[in-house]
């Protein structure tokens, strides 16, 4: 039996057979489930709501479009994963997983009333634009707060970020998927108890970079009101894809497609099995899973319908930034991704013996420097950080620092300052150095050694990814972060017992950060240089302002 209730102009349908919540939306009825939060609170979950037509067949590599209405009841109890090569899968489990039909989102809410007016957080997952899904960062922690949580999927790897550098496949389809999901949230979230005028987009790593990109993309304006970027900004070297057409041709050659012209290439790629295309990613990663982001975002200013109209550095410098509050954070050992993956001694020995061959791929500069200079630059980097020591467990912390400086800290520091100077709204930054009972590095390295606060660790204290409730100290840190972030979602100001100063609007000033070491040590700090800037500035990488200076010189 199905019972219909009209409450505050919201049609809620409840099945008397299983008490499953059913919500009426403009596209049709959606049935969810009832789950329990970390503290035993009932909440409503809707896993796998379609926000776009399936991007399959002739729609592969095409921009996503809104889904059509359906008849009957859509059972939102499935966890969809976009087709990907997931190097984190356990040994013996297929690294290729997921489906192309994957543009679904999950909604979790503690109150299912239209007038509940709860703040909304839209989580954009990380994974180097290559792997992961909206199912990983669970809702059990935040559902103890009065917040609606939405986790979204977007196409990954070649399916989301292939570009032929023309209007046949301009690229950035994964970002376009995110925007379409955000539009769905804006249009529908009130039906799930959310406030469409209080939406915070939140992401980690590639998700964090995506969040900041939405500040730079005009089509995203008005779809959110605050943002949080953990461990990723738009200037990080793995965000913007170098040589997109070269990558597309390489992919075509790997799966037996003609690369004579882009029309033939795309026509052929659309007919190849999806798993064959994903398996070909191994051709782009010569050592382990490095470089971890061979497909990424493109500056498509040449397109008839550009999305990212200029390089992020230019947009930030020219203050073409959506003016709403933003938080950017980093952990104390960001370089543990990807360094955790080669923590075993045999990988460290191989890295040491083949340093000049491997390190350009790990550090993402293989395509941003003259190949005649690669060996020289690689040796300079090793000498600066490791001196005359070998890569080993003894020098591992220095290796982690090296990787963290290059892949994260250098551009986070620069990008946060530029972003703050570009807007009137407050920009806040925090550093997370709490090492809890568990860490993301445990799962990647296969070791329980205390390596410090890893890339992705702070995310777990807000969203449920691994256990952060096993010790009183972890619970206290989690409570602080959740209280801080939910206050920010509501007011644009992070709640803290400590006065949290925003990042200065003056580029010359040091970086103001709230340093979270543990529940008893949370304090403001001013950091002048978190990434050995002088050293990295001397290296001739054609990136960000150096790339733009080179392009301007070439034009002259």
Coordinates of C-alpha atoms in Angstrom, one line a residue:
X1 CA 0.0 0.0 0.0
X2 CA 1.2 3.5 -0.8
X3 CA 0.1 6.5 1.4
X4 CA 0.2 10.1 0.1
X5 CA 0.8 13.0 2.4
X6 CA 0.9 16.7 1.5
X7 CA 3.0 18.6 4.0
X8 CA 3.9 22.3 3.5
X9 CA 3.2 22.0 -0.2
X10 CA 5.7 19.1 -0.5
X11 CA 4.3 15.8 -1.7
X12 CA 5.8 13.0 0.3
X13 CA 4.8 9.5 -0.4
X14 CA 5.5 6.8 2.2
X15 CA 5.3 3.1 1.4
X16 CA 3.5 1.4 4.2
X17 CA 5.3 -1.8 3.3
X18 CA 8.7 -0.7 4.3
X19 CA 8.4 2.9 5.4
X20 CA 10.6 4.0 2.5
X21 CA 10.5 7.7 1.8
X22 CA 9.3 8.7 -1.6
X23 CA 9.6 12.3 -2.9
X24 CA 7.8 13.8 -5.8
X25 CA 10.1 15.8 -8.1
X26 CA 9.5 17.4 -11.5
X27 CA 11.0 14.4 -13.2
X28 CA 9.1 11.8 -11.2
X29 CA 8.8 9.9 -7.9
X30 CA 12.0 8.9 -6.1
X31 CA 12.1 6.3 -3.4
X32 CA 14.9 6.3 -0.8
X33 CA 15.8 4.6 2.4
X34 CA 16.1 5.4 6.1
X35 CA 19.6 5.0 7.6
X36 CA 21.3 5.9 10.9
X37 CA 24.0 8.5 11.5
X38 CA 27.2 8.0 13.6
X39 CA 25.2 9.0 16.7
X40 CA 22.1 6.9 15.9
X41 CA 20.0 9.7 14.3
X42 CA 17.6 8.6 11.5
X43 CA 18.2 10.2 8.2
X44 CA 16.8 9.8 4.7
X45 CA 19.1 8.5 1.9
X46 CA 18.5 8.7 -1.8
X47 CA 21.5 6.9 -3.6
X48 CA 21.6 7.1 -7.4
X49 CA 19.3 9.9 -8.6
X50 CA 19.9 10.5 -12.3
X51 CA 20.7 14.1 -13.1
X52 CA 21.6 13.6 -16.8
X53 CA 20.9 11.3 -19.7
X54 CA 23.3 8.4 -19.9
X55 CA 26.4 9.6 -21.8
X56 CA 26.7 6.4 -23.8
X57 CA 26.9 5.4 -27.4
X58 CA 26.8 8.5 -29.6
X59 CA 26.7 10.6 -26.5
X60 CA 30.2 9.5 -25.4
X61 CA 32.5 12.5 -25.2
X62 CA 29.5 14.9 -25.5
X63 CA 28.4 17.5 -23.0
X64 CA 25.8 16.0 -20.6
X65 CA 22.2 17.1 -20.9
X66 CA 19.4 17.0 -18.3
X67 CA 17.5 13.7 -17.8
X68 CA 14.0 13.1 -19.1
X69 CA 11.0 12.5 -16.8
X70 CA 10.3 8.8 -15.9
X71 CA 7.1 6.9 -15.1
X72 CA 6.7 4.9 -12.0
X73 CA 9.0 5.1 -9.0
X74 CA 12.7 5.5 -9.3
X75 CA 14.4 3.4 -6.6
X76 CA 17.3 5.4 -5.4
X77 CA 19.2 2.6 -3.6
X78 CA 22.2 2.1 -6.0
X79 CA 25.8 3.2 -5.8
X80 CA 27.0 4.2 -9.3
X81 CA 30.6 4.4 -10.2
X82 CA 31.9 6.0 -13.4
X83 CA 34.1 3.8 -15.6
X84 CA 37.7 4.2 -14.4
X85 CA 41.1 2.6 -13.7
X86 CA 41.2 2.6 -9.9
X87 CA 44.8 1.8 -8.7
X88 CA 43.6 1.7 -5.1
X89 CA 41.6 -1.5 -5.6
X90 CA 42.8 -4.4 -3.5
X91 CA 45.2 -6.9 -5.1
X92 CA 43.3 -9.5 -7.1
X93 CA 40.4 -7.1 -7.7
X94 CA 40.0 -5.7 -11.2
X95 CA 41.5 -2.2 -11.5
X96 CA 39.0 -1.4 -14.2
X97 CA 35.6 -0.7 -12.7
X98 CA 32.4 1.2 -13.1
X99 CA 30.1 2.0 -16.0
X100 CA 29.7 4.8 -18.5
X101 CA 26.1 5.3 -17.4
X102 CA 27.2 6.9 -14.2
X103 CA 25.8 10.5 -14.0
X104 CA 23.9 10.1 -10.7
X105 CA 24.0 11.9 -7.4
X106 CA 23.2 10.9 -3.8
X107 CA 21.1 13.0 -1.4
X108 CA 21.1 12.6 2.3
X109 CA 18.9 14.7 4.6
X110 CA 17.9 14.5 8.3
X111 CA 14.6 16.3 7.7
X112 CA 12.4 15.7 4.7
X113 CA 10.2 18.8 4.7
X114 CA 10.1 21.6 2.1
X115 CA 10.3 24.3 4.7
X116 CA 13.2 22.8 6.6
X117 CA 15.5 25.3 4.9
X118 CA 18.7 23.3 5.8
X119 CA 22.1 24.4 4.5
X120 CA 23.3 22.3 1.7
X121 CA 26.8 20.9 1.0
X122 CA 27.5 19.5 -2.5
X123 CA 30.6 17.2 -2.3
X124 CA 32.8 16.9 -5.4
X125 CA 35.1 13.9 -5.0
X126 CA 38.8 13.9 -5.6
X127 CA 40.8 11.3 -7.5
X128 CA 43.0 13.2 -9.9
X129 CA 40.1 13.5 -12.4
X130 CA 40.8 9.9 -13.0
X131 CA 39.2 7.7 -10.4
X132 CA 36.9 7.6 -7.3
X133 CA 33.1 8.3 -7.0
X134 CA 30.5 10.1 -5.1
X135 CA 30.0 7.1 -2.9
X136 CA 33.2 7.3 -0.9
X137 CA 32.7 10.3 1.4
X138 CA 29.7 9.0 3.4
X139 CA 27.0 10.9 5.2
X140 CA 27.0 9.3 8.6
X141 CA 29.0 12.1 10.3
X142 CA 27.3 15.1 8.8
X143 CA 23.8 13.7 9.3
X144 CA 24.2 14.4 13.0
X145 CA 24.0 18.1 11.9
X146 CA 21.1 19.9 10.3
X147 CA 22.6 19.8 6.9
X148 CA 21.6 18.3 3.5
X149 CA 24.6 16.4 1.9
X150 CA 24.7 15.8 -1.8
X151 CA 27.5 13.7 -3.4
X152 CA 27.9 13.9 -7.2
X153 CA 29.5 11.8 -9.9
X154 CA 31.2 13.2 -13.0
X155 CA 32.9 11.5 -15.9
X156 CA 36.5 10.7 -15.3
X157 CA 39.7 10.1 -17.3
X158 CA 39.2 10.1 -21.1
X159 CA 35.4 10.0 -20.8
X160 CA 35.4 13.3 -18.8
X161 CA 38.5 15.1 -20.0
X162 CA 39.4 14.0 -23.5
X163 CA 40.0 17.0 -25.8
X164 CA 40.8 17.2 -29.5
X165 CA 41.5 20.9 -29.2
X166 CA 38.6 21.8 -31.5
X167 CA 34.8 21.9 -31.2
X168 CA 34.5 18.3 -32.0
X169 CA 35.5 17.4 -28.5
X170 CA 36.5 20.6 -26.7
X171 CA 37.0 18.9 -23.4
X172 CA 36.1 19.6 -19.8
X173 CA 33.0 17.3 -19.9
X174 CA 33.7 16.2 -16.4
X175 CA 33.4 19.8 -15.2
X176 CA 30.3 20.3 -17.3
X177 CA 28.8 17.2 -15.5
X178 CA 29.5 18.9 -12.2
X179 CA 27.7 22.1 -13.3
X180 CA 24.7 20.1 -14.5
X181 CA 24.6 18.3 -11.1
X182 CA 24.8 21.7 -9.4
X183 CA 21.9 23.0 -11.4
X184 CA 19.9 19.9 -10.4
X185 CA 20.6 20.7 -6.8
X186 CA 19.7 24.3 -7.2
X187 CA 16.3 23.3 -8.8
X188 CA 15.4 20.4 -6.6
X189 CA 17.0 20.5 -3.2
X190 CA 14.1 22.2 -1.5
X191 CA 12.1 19.0 -2.1
X192 CA 14.6 17.3 0.2
X193 CA 14.6 19.8 3.0
X194 CA 17.5 22.0 1.6
X195 CA 17.8 25.7 1.2
X196 CA 18.6 26.5 -2.5
X197 CA 20.0 29.9 -1.4
X198 CA 22.6 28.3 0.9
X199 CA 24.7 25.9 -1.1
X200 CA 28.3 25.2 -0.3
X201 CA 30.4 23.2 -2.8
X202 CA 33.1 21.2 -1.1
X203 CA 35.9 19.1 -2.6
X204 CA 39.2 17.5 -1.9
X205 CA 42.2 17.2 -4.2
X206 CA 40.9 17.3 -7.8
X207 CA 37.5 18.0 -6.1
X208 CA 39.1 21.0 -4.3
X209 CA 40.6 22.2 -7.6
X210 CA 37.2 21.8 -9.2
X211 CA 35.6 23.9 -6.5
X212 CA 37.9 26.8 -7.2
X213 CA 37.5 26.4 -11.0
X214 CA 33.8 27.0 -10.5
X215 CA 34.7 30.4 -9.0
X216 CA 36.4 31.1 -12.4
X217 CA 33.6 29.7 -14.7
X218 CA 30.7 32.1 -15.5
X219 CA 28.3 29.2 -16.0
X220 CA 28.7 28.2 -12.3
X221 CA 27.9 31.6 -10.9
X222 CA 24.8 31.6 -8.8
X223 CA 24.7 27.9 -8.4
X224 CA 26.6 28.0 -5.0
X225 CA 27.2 30.6 -2.3
X226 CA 30.3 29.3 -0.5
X227 CA 33.2 26.9 -1.3
X228 CA 35.7 24.7 0.5
X229 CA 38.8 23.3 -1.3
X230 CA 40.9 20.8 0.6
X231 CA 44.3 20.0 -0.8
X232 CA 43.7 21.3 -4.2
X233 CA 43.5 24.6 -6.1
X234 CA 43.2 25.5 -9.8
X235 CA 46.9 26.4 -10.2
X236 CA 48.3 22.9 -9.1
X237 CA 50.4 21.5 -11.9
X238 CA 48.2 18.4 -12.4
X239 CA 45.0 20.4 -13.0
X240 CA 45.5 21.8 -16.5
X241 CA 46.3 19.2 -19.1
X242 CA 49.3 20.0 -21.4
X243 CA 49.1 18.9 -25.0
X244 CA 45.5 17.7 -25.1
X245 CA 45.5 16.7 -28.8
X246 CA 48.7 14.8 -28.3
X247 CA 47.1 12.9 -25.4
X248 CA 44.0 12.2 -27.6
X249 CA 46.1 10.9 -30.4
X250 CA 48.1 8.7 -28.1
X251 CA 44.9 7.2 -26.7
X252 CA 43.6 6.6 -30.3
X253 CA 46.8 4.8 -31.3
X254 CA 46.7 2.7 -28.1
X255 CA 43.2 1.3 -29.1
X256 CA 43.9 1.1 -32.8
X257 CA 42.2 4.3 -34.0
X258 CA 43.4 6.5 -36.9
X259 CA 44.9 9.7 -35.8
X260 CA 45.0 11.4 -39.2
X261 CA 42.2 13.8 -38.3
X262 CA 40.1 14.4 -35.2
X263 CA 36.8 13.5 -36.9
X264 CA 38.0 10.0 -37.7
X265 CA 39.7 9.7 -34.3
X266 CA 36.5 10.6 -32.3
X267 CA 34.3 8.4 -34.5
X268 CA 36.5 5.4 -33.9
X269 CA 36.9 6.1 -30.1
X270 CA 33.1 6.2 -29.8
X271 CA 32.9 2.7 -31.1
X272 CA 35.6 1.2 -29.0
X273 CA 34.6 -0.7 -25.8
X274 CA 34.7 1.5 -22.8
X275 CA 36.9 -0.9 -20.8
X276 CA 39.4 -1.0 -23.7
X277 CA 39.7 2.8 -23.5
X278 CA 40.2 2.7 -19.7
X279 CA 42.8 -0.1 -19.9
X280 CA 44.8 2.1 -22.3
X281 CA 45.5 4.5 -19.5
X282 CA 48.5 2.3 -18.6
X283 CA 50.2 3.7 -21.7
X284 CA 50.2 7.2 -20.0
X285 CA 51.7 6.1 -16.7
X286 CA 55.2 4.7 -17.1
X287 CA 55.8 4.0 -13.4
X288 CA 53.2 2.7 -11.0
X289 CA 50.3 5.2 -11.3
X290 CA 52.4 8.2 -12.3
X291 CA 51.7 10.8 -13.6
X292 CA 48.5 10.4 -11.6
X293 CA 46.5 12.8 -13.8
X294 CA 47.3 12.3 -17.5
X295 CA 43.8 13.7 -18.4
X296 CA 42.6 16.9 -16.9
X297 CA 41.1 20.4 -17.5
X298 CA 41.8 22.4 -20.7
X299 CA 41.7 26.1 -21.3
X300 CA 39.2 26.1 -24.2
X301 CA 39.3 29.8 -25.1
X302 CA 39.4 28.8 -28.8
X303 CA 36.0 27.0 -28.6
X304 CA 32.7 28.5 -29.9
X305 CA 31.3 27.8 -26.4
X306 CA 34.3 28.0 -24.0
X307 CA 34.0 26.9 -20.4
X308 CA 37.4 27.9 -19.0
X309 CA 37.9 31.1 -21.0
X310 CA 41.5 31.8 -19.8
X311 CA 44.2 30.2 -17.8
X312 CA 43.3 30.2 -14.0
X313 CA 46.4 32.3 -13.2
X314 CA 45.2 35.0 -15.6
X315 CA 41.6 34.9 -14.3
X316 CA 42.8 35.2 -10.7
X317 CA 45.3 37.9 -11.5
X318 CA 42.7 39.9 -13.4
X319 CA 40.1 39.4 -10.6
X320 CA 37.6 37.5 -12.8
X321 CA 36.5 35.5 -9.8
X322 CA 33.0 34.8 -8.4
X323 CA 32.9 36.9 -5.2
X324 CA 31.7 34.5 -2.4
X325 CA 33.5 33.2 0.7
X326 CA 36.1 30.4 0.3
X327 CA 38.1 28.1 2.5
X328 CA 41.3 26.4 1.3
X329 CA 43.2 23.9 3.3
X330 CA 46.3 21.7 3.2
X331 CA 47.7 18.9 5.4
X332 CA 51.2 18.7 6.9
X333 CA 52.3 15.8 4.6
X334 CA 50.5 16.4 1.3
X335 CA 53.2 14.6 -0.5
X336 CA 52.1 11.2 0.9
X337 CA 49.9 11.2 -2.1
X338 CA 51.4 9.7 -4.2
X339 CA 54.4 8.9 -2.1
X340 CA 52.5 6.4 0.1
X341 CA 52.2 4.2 -2.9
X342 CA 56.0 3.7 -3.2
X343 CA 56.7 3.4 0.5
X344 CA 57.8 -0.3 0.2
X345 CA 61.5 -0.5 0.0
X346 CA 61.7 -2.1 -3.5
X347 CA 59.9 0.9 -5.0
X348 CA 62.2 3.4 -3.2
X349 CA 65.2 1.5 -4.5
X350 CA 63.8 1.6 -8.0
X351 CA 63.0 5.3 -7.8
X352 CA 66.6 6.0 -6.6
X353 CA 68.2 4.0 -9.4
X354 CA 66.0 5.5 -12.1
X355 CA 65.4 8.9 -10.6
X356 CA 65.9 11.0 -13.8
X357 CA 63.5 8.7 -15.7
X358 CA 60.8 8.5 -13.1
X359 CA 60.7 11.8 -11.2
X360 CA 59.5 14.0 -14.1
X361 CA 56.3 11.9 -14.3
X362 CA 55.7 11.9 -10.5
X363 CA 56.2 15.7 -10.4
X364 CA 54.2 16.4 -13.5
X365 CA 56.9 18.4 -15.4
X366 CA 57.6 15.9 -18.2
X367 CA 55.7 18.1 -20.7
X368 CA 56.4 21.5 -19.3
X369 CA 60.2 21.7 -19.8
X370 CA 62.6 21.3 -22.7
X371 CA 63.4 17.6 -22.9
X372 CA 67.1 18.4 -23.2
X373 CA 67.0 19.9 -19.7
X374 CA 65.1 17.1 -18.0
X375 CA 68.1 15.2 -16.6
X376 CA 69.7 18.4 -15.4
X377 CA 66.5 19.7 -13.6
X378 CA 65.8 16.3 -12.1
X379 CA 69.3 16.1 -10.6
X380 CA 69.0 19.6 -9.3
X381 CA 65.7 18.7 -7.5
X382 CA 67.3 15.6 -5.9
X383 CA 70.4 17.4 -4.8
X384 CA 68.4 20.3 -3.2
X385 CA 66.1 18.1 -1.2
X386 CA 68.1 14.9 -0.5
X387 CA 71.6 16.3 -0.8
X388 CA 73.9 13.4 -1.5
X389 CA 71.6 10.7 0.1
X390 CA 69.9 7.9 -1.6
X391 CA 66.1 7.6 -1.8
X392 CA 65.3 5.3 1.2
X393 CA 63.3 5.0 4.3
X394 CA 65.9 7.3 5.9
X395 CA 65.2 10.1 3.5
X396 CA 61.6 9.3 3.0
X397 CA 60.3 12.3 4.9
X398 CA 62.4 14.6 2.6
X399 CA 61.0 12.9 -0.4
X400 CA 57.4 13.5 0.9
X401 CA 58.3 17.2 1.4
X402 CA 59.7 17.4 -2.1
X403 CA 56.6 16.0 -3.7
X404 CA 54.3 18.0 -1.5
X405 CA 56.1 21.3 -2.4
X406 CA 55.9 20.6 -6.1
X407 CA 52.4 19.1 -6.4
X408 CA 50.5 21.0 -3.7
X409 CA 52.1 23.6 -1.4
X410 CA 53.7 25.9 -4.0
X411 CA 50.6 26.6 -5.9
X412 CA 48.2 26.4 -2.9
X413 CA 50.1 29.2 -1.3
X414 CA 50.3 31.3 -4.5
X415 CA 46.7 30.5 -5.5
X416 CA 45.1 31.3 -2.1
X417 CA 46.8 34.7 -2.0
X418 CA 45.8 35.6 -5.5
X419 CA 42.2 34.4 -4.9
X420 CA 41.9 36.5 -1.7
X421 CA 43.3 39.6 -3.4
X422 CA 40.8 39.2 -6.3
X423 CA 37.6 39.3 -4.1
X424 CA 36.0 41.3 -1.4
X425 CA 34.7 38.2 0.3
X426 CA 36.7 36.5 3.0
X427 CA 39.1 33.7 2.1
X428 CA 40.2 31.5 4.9
X429 CA 43.0 28.9 5.1
X430 CA 43.9 26.1 7.5
X431 CA 46.7 23.6 8.0
X432 CA 45.8 20.2 9.3
X433 CA 48.6 18.2 11.0
X434 CA 46.7 15.9 13.3
X435 CA 47.6 12.3 12.9
X436 CA 44.8 10.2 14.1
X437 CA 44.4 6.5 14.8
X438 CA 44.0 5.9 11.1
X439 CA 45.3 7.7 8.0
X440 CA 44.8 7.6 4.3
X441 CA 48.5 6.7 4.0
X442 CA 47.8 3.5 6.0
X443 CA 45.6 2.2 3.2
X444 CA 47.8 3.3 0.3
X445 CA 51.2 2.3 1.8
X446 CA 50.0 -1.0 3.4
X447 CA 51.9 0.1 6.5
X448 CA 50.7 1.4 9.9
X449 CA 53.9 3.5 10.3
X450 CA 53.2 7.1 11.5
X451 CA 54.0 9.1 8.4
X452 CA 52.1 12.2 9.5
X453 CA 48.9 13.8 8.4
X454 CA 48.4 12.6 4.8
X455 CA 46.7 14.1 1.8
X456 CA 42.9 13.5 2.3
X457 CA 43.1 12.9 6.1
X458 CA 41.2 16.0 7.2
X459 CA 38.3 15.1 4.8
X460 CA 37.6 12.0 6.9
X461 CA 36.9 14.1 10.0
X462 CA 34.0 15.7 8.2
X463 CA 32.8 13.1 5.8
X464 CA 32.7 9.4 6.7
X465 CA 35.6 7.7 4.8
X466 CA 37.5 5.8 7.5
X467 CA 37.1 5.6 11.3
X468 CA 37.7 8.9 13.0
X469 CA 35.6 8.0 16.1
X470 CA 37.8 5.3 17.6
X471 CA 39.6 7.6 20.1
X472 CA 38.4 10.6 22.2
X473 CA 41.0 12.8 20.6
X474 CA 39.9 11.9 17.0
X475 CA 36.3 12.6 18.0
X476 CA 37.2 16.0 19.4
X477 CA 39.1 17.0 16.2
X478 CA 36.2 15.7 14.1
X479 CA 33.7 17.7 16.2
X480 CA 35.7 20.9 15.8
X481 CA 36.0 20.5 12.1
X482 CA 32.3 19.7 11.6
X483 CA 31.2 22.6 13.8
X484 CA 33.6 24.9 12.0
X485 CA 32.5 23.9 8.5
X486 CA 28.8 23.8 9.2
X487 CA 29.0 27.3 10.6
X488 CA 30.8 28.4 7.4
X489 CA 28.0 26.7 5.4
X490 CA 25.5 28.9 7.2
X491 CA 27.2 32.2 7.6
X492 CA 30.3 32.3 5.4
X493 CA 32.4 32.6 8.6
X494 CA 34.0 29.5 10.1
X495 CA 33.1 29.1 13.8
X496 CA 36.1 28.7 16.0
X497 CA 37.0 29.4 19.6
X498 CA 40.1 30.9 18.2
X499 CA 39.8 34.1 16.2
X500 CA 40.3 32.9 12.7
X501 CA 41.8 35.7 10.6
X502 CA 41.1 35.6 6.9
X503 CA 43.9 35.6 4.3
X504 CA 45.2 39.1 3.6
X505 CA 44.2 41.0 0.5
X506 CA 47.8 42.1 0.1
X507 CA 49.9 39.6 -1.9
X508 CA 53.1 40.6 -0.1
X509 CA 51.7 39.6 3.3
X510 CA 52.4 36.2 4.8
X511 CA 49.7 33.6 4.7
X512 CA 47.3 33.5 7.6
X513 CA 46.4 30.0 8.5
X514 CA 44.6 28.3 11.4
X515 CA 46.9 25.4 12.4
X516 CA 45.0 22.3 13.7
X517 CA 47.5 20.1 15.4
X518 CA 45.1 18.4 17.9
X519 CA 42.1 19.4 19.9
X520 CA 44.2 21.2 22.4
X521 CA 46.5 23.0 19.9
X522 CA 44.5 25.0 17.4
X523 CA 46.1 28.4 16.8
X524 CA 46.6 31.1 14.2
X525 CA 50.0 31.2 12.4
X526 CA 51.4 33.4 9.7
X527 CA 53.5 31.5 7.2
X528 CA 55.8 33.2 4.7
X529 CA 57.0 30.3 2.6
X530 CA 55.5 26.8 2.9
X531 CA 57.1 25.4 -0.3
X532 CA 60.7 26.5 -0.9
X533 CA 59.4 29.0 -3.4
X534 CA 62.8 30.5 -4.3
X535 CA 64.1 27.1 -5.5
X536 CA 61.0 26.2 -7.6
X537 CA 60.8 29.7 -9.1
X538 CA 64.2 29.2 -10.6
X539 CA 63.2 26.1 -12.5
X540 CA 62.1 26.7 -16.1
X541 CA 58.7 25.0 -15.9
X542 CA 56.3 26.4 -18.5
X543 CA 53.4 26.7 -16.2
X544 CA 51.0 29.4 -14.8
X545 CA 52.6 32.9 -15.2
X546 CA 55.8 31.4 -16.8
X547 CA 53.7 29.7 -19.5
X548 CA 51.7 32.9 -20.1
X549 CA 54.8 35.0 -20.3
X550 CA 56.3 32.5 -22.9
X551 CA 53.0 32.6 -24.9
X552 CA 53.0 36.3 -25.0
X553 CA 56.7 36.4 -26.0
X554 CA 56.0 33.9 -28.8
X555 CA 53.2 36.0 -30.1
X556 CA 55.5 39.0 -30.4

